mmCIF file of C-alpha atoms in Angstrom:
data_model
loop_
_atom_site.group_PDB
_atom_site.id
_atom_site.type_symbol
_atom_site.label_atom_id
_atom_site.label_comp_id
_atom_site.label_asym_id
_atom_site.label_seq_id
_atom_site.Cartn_x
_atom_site.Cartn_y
_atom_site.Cartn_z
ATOM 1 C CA UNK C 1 59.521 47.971 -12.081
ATOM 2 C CA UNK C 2 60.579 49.377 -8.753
ATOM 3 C CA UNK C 3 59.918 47.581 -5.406
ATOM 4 C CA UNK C 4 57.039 49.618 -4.463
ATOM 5 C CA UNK C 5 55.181 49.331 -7.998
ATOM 6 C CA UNK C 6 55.990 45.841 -7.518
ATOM 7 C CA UNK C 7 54.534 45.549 -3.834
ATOM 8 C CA UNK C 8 51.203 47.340 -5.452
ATOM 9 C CA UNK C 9 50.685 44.528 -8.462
ATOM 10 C CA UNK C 10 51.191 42.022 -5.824
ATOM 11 C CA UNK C 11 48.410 43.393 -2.973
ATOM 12 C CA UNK C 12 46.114 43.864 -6.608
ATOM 13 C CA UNK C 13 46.380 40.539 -7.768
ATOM 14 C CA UNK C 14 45.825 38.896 -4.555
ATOM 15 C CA UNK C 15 42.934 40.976 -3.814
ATOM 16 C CA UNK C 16 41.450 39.832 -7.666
ATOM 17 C CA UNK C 17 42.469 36.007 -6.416
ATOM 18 C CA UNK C 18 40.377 36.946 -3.175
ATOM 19 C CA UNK C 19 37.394 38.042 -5.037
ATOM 20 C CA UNK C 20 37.211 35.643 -7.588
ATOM 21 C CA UNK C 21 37.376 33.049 -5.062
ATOM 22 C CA UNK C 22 34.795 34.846 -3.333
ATOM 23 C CA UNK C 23 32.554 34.682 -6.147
ATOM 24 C CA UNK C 24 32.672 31.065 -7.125
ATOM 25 C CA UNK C 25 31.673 29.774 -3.193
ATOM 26 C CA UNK C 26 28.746 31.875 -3.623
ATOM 27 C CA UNK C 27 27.835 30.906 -6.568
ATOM 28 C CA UNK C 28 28.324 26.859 -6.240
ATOM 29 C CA UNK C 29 25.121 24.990 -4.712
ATOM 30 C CA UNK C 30 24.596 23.245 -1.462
ATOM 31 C CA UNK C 31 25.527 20.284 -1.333
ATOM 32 C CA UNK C 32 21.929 19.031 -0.348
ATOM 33 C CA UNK C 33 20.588 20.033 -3.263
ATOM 34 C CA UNK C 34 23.325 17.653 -5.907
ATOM 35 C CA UNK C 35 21.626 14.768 -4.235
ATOM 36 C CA UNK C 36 19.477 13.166 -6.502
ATOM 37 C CA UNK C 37 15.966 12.637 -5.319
ATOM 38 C CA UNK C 38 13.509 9.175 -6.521
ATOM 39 C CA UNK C 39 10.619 7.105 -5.663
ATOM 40 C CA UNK C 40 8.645 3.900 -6.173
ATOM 41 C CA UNK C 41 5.622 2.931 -5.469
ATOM 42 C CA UNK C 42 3.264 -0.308 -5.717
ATOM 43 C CA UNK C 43 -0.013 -1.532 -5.125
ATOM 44 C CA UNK C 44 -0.171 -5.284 -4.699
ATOM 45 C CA UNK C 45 1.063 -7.662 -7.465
ATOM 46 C CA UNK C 46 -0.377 -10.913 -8.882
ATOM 47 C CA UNK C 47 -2.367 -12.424 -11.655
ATOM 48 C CA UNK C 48 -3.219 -9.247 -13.331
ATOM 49 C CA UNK C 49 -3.936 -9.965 -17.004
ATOM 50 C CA UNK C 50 -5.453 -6.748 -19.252
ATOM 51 C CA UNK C 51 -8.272 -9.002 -20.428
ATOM 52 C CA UNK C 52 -9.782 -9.136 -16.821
ATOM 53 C CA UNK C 53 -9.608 -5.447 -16.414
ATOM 54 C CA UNK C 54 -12.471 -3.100 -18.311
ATOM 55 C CA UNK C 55 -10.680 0.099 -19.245
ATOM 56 C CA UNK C 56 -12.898 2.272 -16.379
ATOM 57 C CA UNK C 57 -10.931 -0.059 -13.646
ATOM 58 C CA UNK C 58 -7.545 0.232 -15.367
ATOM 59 C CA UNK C 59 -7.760 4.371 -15.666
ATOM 60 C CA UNK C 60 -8.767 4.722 -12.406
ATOM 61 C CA UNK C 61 -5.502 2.686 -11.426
ATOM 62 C CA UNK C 62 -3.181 4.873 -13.327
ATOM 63 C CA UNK C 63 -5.065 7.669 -11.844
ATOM 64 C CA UNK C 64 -4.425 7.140 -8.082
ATOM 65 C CA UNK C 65 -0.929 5.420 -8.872
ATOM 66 C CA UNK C 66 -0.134 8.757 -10.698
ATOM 67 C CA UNK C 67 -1.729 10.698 -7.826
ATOM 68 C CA UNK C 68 0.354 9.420 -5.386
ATOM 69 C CA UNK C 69 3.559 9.175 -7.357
ATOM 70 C CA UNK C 70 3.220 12.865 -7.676
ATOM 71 C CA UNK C 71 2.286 14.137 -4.523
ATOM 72 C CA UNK C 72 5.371 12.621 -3.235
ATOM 73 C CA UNK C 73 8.224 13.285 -6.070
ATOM 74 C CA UNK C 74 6.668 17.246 -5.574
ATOM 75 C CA UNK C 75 6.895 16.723 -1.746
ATOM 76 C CA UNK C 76 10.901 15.813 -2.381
ATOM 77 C CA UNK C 77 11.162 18.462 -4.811
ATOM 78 C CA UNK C 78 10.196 20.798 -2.077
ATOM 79 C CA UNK C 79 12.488 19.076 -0.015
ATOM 80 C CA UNK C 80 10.314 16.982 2.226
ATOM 81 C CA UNK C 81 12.288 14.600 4.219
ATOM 82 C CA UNK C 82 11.908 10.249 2.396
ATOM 83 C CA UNK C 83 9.886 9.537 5.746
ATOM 84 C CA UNK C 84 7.107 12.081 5.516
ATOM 85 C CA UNK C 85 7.036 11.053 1.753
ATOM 86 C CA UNK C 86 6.594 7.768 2.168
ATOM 87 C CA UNK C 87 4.004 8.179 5.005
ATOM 88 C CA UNK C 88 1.786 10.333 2.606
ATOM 89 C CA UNK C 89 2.282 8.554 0.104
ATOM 90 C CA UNK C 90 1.136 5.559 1.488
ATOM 91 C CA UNK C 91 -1.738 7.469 3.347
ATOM 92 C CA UNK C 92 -3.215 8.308 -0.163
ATOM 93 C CA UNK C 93 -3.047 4.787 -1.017
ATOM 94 C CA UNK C 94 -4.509 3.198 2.372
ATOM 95 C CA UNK C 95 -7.566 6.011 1.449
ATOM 96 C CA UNK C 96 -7.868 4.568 -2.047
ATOM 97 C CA UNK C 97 -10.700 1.377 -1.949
ATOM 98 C CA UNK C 98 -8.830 0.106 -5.056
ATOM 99 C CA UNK C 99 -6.009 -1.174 -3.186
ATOM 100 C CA UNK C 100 -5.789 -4.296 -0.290
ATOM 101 C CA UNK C 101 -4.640 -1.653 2.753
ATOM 102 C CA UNK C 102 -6.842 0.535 4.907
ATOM 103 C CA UNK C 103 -10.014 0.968 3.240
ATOM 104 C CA UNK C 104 -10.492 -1.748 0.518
ATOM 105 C CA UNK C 105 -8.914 -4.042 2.533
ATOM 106 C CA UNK C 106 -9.519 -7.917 2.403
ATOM 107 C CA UNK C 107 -11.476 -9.399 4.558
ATOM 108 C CA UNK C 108 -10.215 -12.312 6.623
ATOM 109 C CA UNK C 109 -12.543 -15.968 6.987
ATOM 110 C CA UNK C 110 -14.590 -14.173 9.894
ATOM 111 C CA UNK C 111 -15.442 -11.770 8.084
ATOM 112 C CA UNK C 112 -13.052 -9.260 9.800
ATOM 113 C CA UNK C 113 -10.213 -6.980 8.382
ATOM 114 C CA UNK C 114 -6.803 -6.924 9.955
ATOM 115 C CA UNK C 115 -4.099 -4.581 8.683
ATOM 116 C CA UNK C 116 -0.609 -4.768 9.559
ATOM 117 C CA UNK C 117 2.355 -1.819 8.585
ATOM 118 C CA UNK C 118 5.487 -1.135 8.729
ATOM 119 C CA UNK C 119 8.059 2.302 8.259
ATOM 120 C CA UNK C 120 11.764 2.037 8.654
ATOM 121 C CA UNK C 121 14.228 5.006 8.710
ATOM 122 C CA UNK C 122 17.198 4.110 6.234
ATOM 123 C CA UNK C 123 19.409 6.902 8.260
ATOM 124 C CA UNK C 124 19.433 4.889 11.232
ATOM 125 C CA UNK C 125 17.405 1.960 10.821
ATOM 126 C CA UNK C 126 14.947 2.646 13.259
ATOM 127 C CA UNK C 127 11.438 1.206 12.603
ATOM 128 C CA UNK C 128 8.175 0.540 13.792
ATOM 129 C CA UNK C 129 5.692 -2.015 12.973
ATOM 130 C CA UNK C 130 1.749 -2.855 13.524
ATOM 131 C CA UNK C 131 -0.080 -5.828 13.210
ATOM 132 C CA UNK C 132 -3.885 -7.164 13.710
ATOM 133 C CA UNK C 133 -5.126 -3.119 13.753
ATOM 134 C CA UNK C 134 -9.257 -2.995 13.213
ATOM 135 C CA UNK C 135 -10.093 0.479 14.111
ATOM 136 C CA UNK C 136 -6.894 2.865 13.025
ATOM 137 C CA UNK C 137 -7.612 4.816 9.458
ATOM 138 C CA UNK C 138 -4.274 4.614 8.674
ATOM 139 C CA UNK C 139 -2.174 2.130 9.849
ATOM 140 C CA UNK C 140 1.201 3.657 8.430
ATOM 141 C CA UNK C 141 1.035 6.322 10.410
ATOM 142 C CA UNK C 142 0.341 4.286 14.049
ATOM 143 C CA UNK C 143 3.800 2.714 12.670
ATOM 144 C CA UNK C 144 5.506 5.858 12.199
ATOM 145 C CA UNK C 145 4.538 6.651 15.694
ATOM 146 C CA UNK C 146 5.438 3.339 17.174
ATOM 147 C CA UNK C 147 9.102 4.217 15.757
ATOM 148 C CA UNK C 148 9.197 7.820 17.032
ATOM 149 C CA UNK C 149 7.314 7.649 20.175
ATOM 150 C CA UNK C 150 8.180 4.383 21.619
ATOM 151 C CA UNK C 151 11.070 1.943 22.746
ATOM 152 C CA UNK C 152 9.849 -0.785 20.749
ATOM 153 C CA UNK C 153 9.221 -1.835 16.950
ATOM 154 C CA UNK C 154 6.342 -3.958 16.269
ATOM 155 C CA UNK C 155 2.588 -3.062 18.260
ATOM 156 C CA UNK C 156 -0.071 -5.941 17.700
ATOM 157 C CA UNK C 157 -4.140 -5.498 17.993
ATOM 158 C CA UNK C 158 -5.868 -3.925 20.770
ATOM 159 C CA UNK C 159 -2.306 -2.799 22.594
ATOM 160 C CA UNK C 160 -1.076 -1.142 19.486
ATOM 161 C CA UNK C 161 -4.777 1.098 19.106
ATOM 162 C CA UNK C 162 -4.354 2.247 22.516
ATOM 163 C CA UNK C 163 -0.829 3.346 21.626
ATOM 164 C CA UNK C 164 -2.871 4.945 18.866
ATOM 165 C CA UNK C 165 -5.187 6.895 20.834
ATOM 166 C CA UNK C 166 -2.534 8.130 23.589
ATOM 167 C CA UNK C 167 -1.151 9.518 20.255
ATOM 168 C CA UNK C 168 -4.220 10.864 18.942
ATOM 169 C CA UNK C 169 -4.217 9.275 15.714
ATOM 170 C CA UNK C 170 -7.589 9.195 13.896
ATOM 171 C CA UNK C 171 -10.195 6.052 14.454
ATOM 172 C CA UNK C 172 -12.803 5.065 12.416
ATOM 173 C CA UNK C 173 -15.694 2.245 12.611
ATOM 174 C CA UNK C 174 -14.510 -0.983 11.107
ATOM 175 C CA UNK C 175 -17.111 -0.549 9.085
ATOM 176 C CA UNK C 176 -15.166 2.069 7.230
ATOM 177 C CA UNK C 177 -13.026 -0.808 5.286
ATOM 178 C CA UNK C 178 -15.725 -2.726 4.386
ATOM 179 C CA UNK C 179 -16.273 -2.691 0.025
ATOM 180 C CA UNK C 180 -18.678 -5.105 -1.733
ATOM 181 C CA UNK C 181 -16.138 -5.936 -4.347
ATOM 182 C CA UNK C 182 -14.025 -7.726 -1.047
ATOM 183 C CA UNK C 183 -16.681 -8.765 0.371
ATOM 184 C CA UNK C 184 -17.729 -10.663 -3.052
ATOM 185 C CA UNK C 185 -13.801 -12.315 -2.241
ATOM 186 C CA UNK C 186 -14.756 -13.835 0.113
ATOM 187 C CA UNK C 187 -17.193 -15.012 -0.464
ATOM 188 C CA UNK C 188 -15.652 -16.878 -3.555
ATOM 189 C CA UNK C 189 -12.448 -17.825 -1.642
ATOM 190 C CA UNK C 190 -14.511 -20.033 0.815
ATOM 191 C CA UNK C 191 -16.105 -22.050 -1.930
ATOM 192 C CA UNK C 192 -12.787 -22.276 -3.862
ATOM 193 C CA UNK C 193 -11.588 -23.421 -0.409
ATOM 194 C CA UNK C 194 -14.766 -25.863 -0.100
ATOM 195 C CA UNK C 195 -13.624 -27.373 -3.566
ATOM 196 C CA UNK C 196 -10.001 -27.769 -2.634
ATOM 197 C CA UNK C 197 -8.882 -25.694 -4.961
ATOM 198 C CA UNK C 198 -7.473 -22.436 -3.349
ATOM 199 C CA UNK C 199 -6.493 -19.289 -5.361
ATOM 200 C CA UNK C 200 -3.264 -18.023 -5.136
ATOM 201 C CA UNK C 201 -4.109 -14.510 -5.412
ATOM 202 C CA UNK C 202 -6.122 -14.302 -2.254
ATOM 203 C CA UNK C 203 -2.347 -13.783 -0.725
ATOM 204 C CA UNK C 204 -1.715 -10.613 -3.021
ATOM 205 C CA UNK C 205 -2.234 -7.185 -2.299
ATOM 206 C CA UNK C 206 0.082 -4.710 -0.508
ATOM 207 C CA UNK C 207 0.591 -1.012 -1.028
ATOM 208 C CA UNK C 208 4.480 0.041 -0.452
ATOM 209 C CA UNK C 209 6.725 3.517 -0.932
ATOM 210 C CA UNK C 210 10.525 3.659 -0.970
ATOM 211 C CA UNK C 211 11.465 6.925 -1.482
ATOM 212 C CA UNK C 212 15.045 8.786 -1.311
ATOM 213 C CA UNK C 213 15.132 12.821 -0.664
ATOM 214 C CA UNK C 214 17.565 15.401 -1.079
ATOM 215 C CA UNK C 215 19.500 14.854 2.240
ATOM 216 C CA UNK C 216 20.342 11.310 0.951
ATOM 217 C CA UNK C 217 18.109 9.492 3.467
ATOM 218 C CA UNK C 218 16.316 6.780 1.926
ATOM 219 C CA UNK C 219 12.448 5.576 3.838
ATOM 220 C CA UNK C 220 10.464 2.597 3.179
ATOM 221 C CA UNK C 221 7.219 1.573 4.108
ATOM 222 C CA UNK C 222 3.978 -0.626 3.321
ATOM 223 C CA UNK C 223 0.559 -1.388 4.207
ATOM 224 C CA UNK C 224 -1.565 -4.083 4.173
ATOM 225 C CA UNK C 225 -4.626 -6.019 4.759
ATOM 226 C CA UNK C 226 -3.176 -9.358 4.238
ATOM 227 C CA UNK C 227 -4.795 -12.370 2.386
ATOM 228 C CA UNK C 228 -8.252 -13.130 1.875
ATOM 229 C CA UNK C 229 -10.081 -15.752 3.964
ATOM 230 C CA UNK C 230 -6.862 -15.598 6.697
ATOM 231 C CA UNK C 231 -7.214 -17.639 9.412
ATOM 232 C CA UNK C 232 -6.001 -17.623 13.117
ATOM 233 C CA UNK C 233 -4.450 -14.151 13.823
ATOM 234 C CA UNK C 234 -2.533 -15.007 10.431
ATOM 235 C CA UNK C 235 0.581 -12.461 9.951
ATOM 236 C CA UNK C 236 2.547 -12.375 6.790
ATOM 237 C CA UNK C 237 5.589 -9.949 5.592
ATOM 238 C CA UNK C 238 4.219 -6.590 5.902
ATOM 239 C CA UNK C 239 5.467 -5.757 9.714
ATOM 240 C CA UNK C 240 8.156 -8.235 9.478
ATOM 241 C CA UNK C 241 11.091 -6.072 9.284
ATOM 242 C CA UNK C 242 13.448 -7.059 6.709
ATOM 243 C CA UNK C 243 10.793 -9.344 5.207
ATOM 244 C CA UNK C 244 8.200 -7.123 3.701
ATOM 245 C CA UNK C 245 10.064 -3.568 4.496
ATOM 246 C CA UNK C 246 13.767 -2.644 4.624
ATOM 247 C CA UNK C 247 15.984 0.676 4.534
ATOM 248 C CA UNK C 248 19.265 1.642 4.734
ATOM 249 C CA UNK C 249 21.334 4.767 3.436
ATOM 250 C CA UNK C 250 23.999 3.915 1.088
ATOM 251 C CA UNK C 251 22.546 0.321 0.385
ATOM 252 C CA UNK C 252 18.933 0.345 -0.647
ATOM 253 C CA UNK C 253 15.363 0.786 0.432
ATOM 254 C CA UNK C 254 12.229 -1.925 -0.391
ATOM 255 C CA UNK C 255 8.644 -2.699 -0.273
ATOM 256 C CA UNK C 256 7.697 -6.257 -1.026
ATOM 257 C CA UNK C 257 4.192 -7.542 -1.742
ATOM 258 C CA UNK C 258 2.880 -11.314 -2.360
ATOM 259 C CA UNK C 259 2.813 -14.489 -1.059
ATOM 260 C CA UNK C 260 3.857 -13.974 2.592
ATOM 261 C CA UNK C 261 5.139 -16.584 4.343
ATOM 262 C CA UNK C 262 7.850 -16.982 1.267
ATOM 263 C CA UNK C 263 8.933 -13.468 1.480
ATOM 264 C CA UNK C 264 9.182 -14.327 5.236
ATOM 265 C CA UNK C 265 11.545 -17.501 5.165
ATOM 266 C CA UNK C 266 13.697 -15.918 2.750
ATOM 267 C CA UNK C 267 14.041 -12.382 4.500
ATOM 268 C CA UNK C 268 12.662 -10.840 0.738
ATOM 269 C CA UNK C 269 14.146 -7.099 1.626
ATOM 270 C CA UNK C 270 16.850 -7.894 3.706
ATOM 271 C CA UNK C 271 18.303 -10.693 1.026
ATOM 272 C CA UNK C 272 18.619 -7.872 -1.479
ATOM 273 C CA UNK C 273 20.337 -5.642 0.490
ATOM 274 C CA UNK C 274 22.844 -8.084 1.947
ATOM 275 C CA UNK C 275 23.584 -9.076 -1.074
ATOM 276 C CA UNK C 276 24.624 -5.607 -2.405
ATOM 277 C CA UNK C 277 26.550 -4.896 0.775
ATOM 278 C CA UNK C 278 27.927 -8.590 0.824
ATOM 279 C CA UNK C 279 28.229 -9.436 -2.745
ATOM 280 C CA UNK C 280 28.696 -5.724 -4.034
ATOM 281 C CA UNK C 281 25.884 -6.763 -6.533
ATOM 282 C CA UNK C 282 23.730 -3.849 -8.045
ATOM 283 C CA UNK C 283 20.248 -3.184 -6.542
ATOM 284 C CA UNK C 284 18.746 -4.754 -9.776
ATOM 285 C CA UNK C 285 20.510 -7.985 -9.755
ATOM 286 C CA UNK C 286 20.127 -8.865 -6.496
ATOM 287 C CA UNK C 287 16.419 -8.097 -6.772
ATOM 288 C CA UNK C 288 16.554 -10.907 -9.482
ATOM 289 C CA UNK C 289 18.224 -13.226 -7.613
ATOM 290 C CA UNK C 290 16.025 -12.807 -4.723
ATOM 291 C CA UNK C 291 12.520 -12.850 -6.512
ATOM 292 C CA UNK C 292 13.049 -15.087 -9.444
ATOM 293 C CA UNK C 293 15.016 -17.261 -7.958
ATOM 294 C CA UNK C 294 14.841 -17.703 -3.953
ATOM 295 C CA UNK C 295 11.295 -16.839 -3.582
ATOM 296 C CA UNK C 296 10.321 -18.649 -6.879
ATOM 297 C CA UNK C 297 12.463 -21.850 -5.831
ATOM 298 C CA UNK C 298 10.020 -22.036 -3.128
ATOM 299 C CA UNK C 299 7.020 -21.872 -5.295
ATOM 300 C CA UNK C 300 6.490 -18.483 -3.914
ATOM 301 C CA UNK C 301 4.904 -15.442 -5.611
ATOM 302 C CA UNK C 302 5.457 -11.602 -5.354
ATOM 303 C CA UNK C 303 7.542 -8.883 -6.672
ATOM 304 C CA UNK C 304 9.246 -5.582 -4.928
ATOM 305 C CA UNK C 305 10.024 -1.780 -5.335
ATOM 306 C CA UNK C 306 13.226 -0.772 -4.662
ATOM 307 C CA UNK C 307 15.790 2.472 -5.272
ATOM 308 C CA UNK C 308 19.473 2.633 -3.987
ATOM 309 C CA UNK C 309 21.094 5.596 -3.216
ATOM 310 C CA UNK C 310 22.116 7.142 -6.346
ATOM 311 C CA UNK C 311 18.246 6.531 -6.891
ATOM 312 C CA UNK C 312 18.273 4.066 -9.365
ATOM 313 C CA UNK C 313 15.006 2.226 -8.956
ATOM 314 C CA UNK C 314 13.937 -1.264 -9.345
ATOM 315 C CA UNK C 315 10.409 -2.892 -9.819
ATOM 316 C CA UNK C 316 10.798 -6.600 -10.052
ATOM 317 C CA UNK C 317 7.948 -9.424 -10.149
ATOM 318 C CA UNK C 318 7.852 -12.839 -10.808
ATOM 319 C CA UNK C 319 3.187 -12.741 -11.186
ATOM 320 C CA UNK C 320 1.408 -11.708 -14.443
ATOM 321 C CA UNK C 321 1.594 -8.184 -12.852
ATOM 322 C CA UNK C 322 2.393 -5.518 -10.381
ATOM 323 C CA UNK C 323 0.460 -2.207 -9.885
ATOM 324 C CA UNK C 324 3.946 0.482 -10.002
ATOM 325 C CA UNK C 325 5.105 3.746 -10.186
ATOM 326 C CA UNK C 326 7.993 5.531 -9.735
ATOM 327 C CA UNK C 327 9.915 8.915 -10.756
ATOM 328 C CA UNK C 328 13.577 8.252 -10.884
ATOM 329 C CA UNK C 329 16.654 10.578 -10.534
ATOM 330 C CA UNK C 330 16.408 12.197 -13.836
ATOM 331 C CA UNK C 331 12.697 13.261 -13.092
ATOM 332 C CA UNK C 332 11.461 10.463 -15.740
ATOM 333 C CA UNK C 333 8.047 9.077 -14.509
ATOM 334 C CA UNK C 334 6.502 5.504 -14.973
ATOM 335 C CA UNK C 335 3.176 3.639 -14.562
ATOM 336 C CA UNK C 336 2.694 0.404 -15.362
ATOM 337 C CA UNK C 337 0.571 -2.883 -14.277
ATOM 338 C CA UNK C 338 0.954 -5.389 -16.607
ATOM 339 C CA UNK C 339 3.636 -7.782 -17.547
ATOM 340 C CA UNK C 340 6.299 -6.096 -20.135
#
């Protein structure tokens, strides 16, 4: 072969190299979309036994669990960013009269509802946090907004609903919460109270989203209404951050619901993910330690939702049940209530 055919086979392979390399970056994905997408959701855990529930009450639970469940694994799908999920997501459930946030809240021992929420960015931890709100439709969102609008992180009654209206968000009549069934309660909580012999349940009932999208950015947040029969401004976990609510990218995000002040003293959300960062302990077993044996230690009650970032996710309780959903990374969906 003389020089020049040799000079020719040389430009033509390099030019096949050229193209075939050509080919292959056009043809490989984005890197957003390898990241696996998840979520979890809850809606309040405690003594939840199947022989208390008729089967009308228990399909209408699977119904709105799987309602919101879906709306946000599609919103993901479409790539929707983990904080607009979670916000929806915990819109639909603050709608929902089933559940102890927004309307179907509890009512406290005036007679009164009080919701508290909290939203927290796992990107960047920001996070924003409401307490003592009577007049906001949904309180998730007047967190969201306390995060992205202002310099601070928790907003408390009447200062945190003028926030809300500077921001336009939408106000209803208490009266709006109100439901017989929580009204009914109450009523029984007061003469359980009279008797001296409380219920533990009246401190149940939380709604909650964690939720990791395609950009890797995990969200958390959670609504409440507190405990039945509360007393004296009474705050528990929900707006707590790191007690009832808790994100951060690479670690874990979590929603806890139950007995309150436990999930307060022992910094529920927070706990778990130290002890992955600190302890390199998988999301699951540190959920373990945290609820069956911190919290329980202390004779308190509750359970949480949790995913990591590869979006494993995690739905540990330590009550007779947990309303729970979730959709993990390989698109596999679950609804449960009950003890398994």
């Amino acid at each position: 072969m003389n020089l020049k055919n040799t000079t020719n086979f040389v430009a033509s392979m390099v030019c096949l190299m050229i193209l075939v390399a050509c080919k292959e970056t056009t043809s490989k994905p984005n890197k957003p979309s390898e990241n696996p997408i998840s979520i979890v959701i809850h809606g309040g855990a405690g003594t939840i036994l199947k022989e208390n529930m008729n089967d009308s009450l228990e399909n209408a639970y699977h119904q709105k669990l799987n309602e919101a469940v879906s709306k946000g694994y599609k919103m993901l799908q479409q790539g929707a960013s983990s904080l607009d999920v979670v916000e929806e997501v915990v819109k639909i459930l603050e709608d929902s009269p089933l559940f102890n946030a927004g309307k179907g809240a509890v009512l406290t021992n005036q007679g009164t509802i009080e919701l508290d929420a909290a939203i927290m960015d796992g990107k960047n931890q920001n996070a924003g946090a409401v307490s003592g709100i009577t007049t906001i439709k949904n309180p998730i969102s007047l967190a969201r907004k306390v995060m992205e609008e202002s310099e601070h992180v928790m907003m408390i009654g009447s200062g945190a609903e003028t926030f809300a209206k500077l921001h336009q968000l939408e106000q209803v009549d208490p009266s709006y919460f109100f439901t017989k069934s929580r009204k009914e309660a109450l009523q029984k909580a007061k003469e359980k109270e009279a008797n001296s012999n409380p219920n533990k349940d009246e401190k149940f009932g939380t709604v909650g989203c964690v939720a990791l999208d395609k950009h890797g950015n995990i969200a958390a947040g959670t609504s409440t209404g507190g405990m039945t029969n509360k007393k004296f401004g009474r705050v528990g976990d929900v707006p707590i951050i790191g007690a009832g609510t808790y994100a951060k990218n690479q670690v874990c995000g979590v929603s806890a619901t139950g007995w309150g002040e436990f999930f307060i003293r022992n910094v529920v959300a927070y706990d778990i993910a130290a002890q992955m960062t600190y302890q390199n302990k998988s999301l699951a077993d540190a959920a373990k330690e945290t609820i069956h044996q911190k919290v329980a230690k202390m004779g308190g009650d509750g359970g949480i939702i949790a995913l990591d970032s590869h979006g494993n996710v995690v739905m540990e309780f330590n009550t007779k049940g947990m309303y729970r959903a979730s959709i993990d990374a390989n698109g596999k969906k679950k609804i449960a209530i009950y003890q398994e």
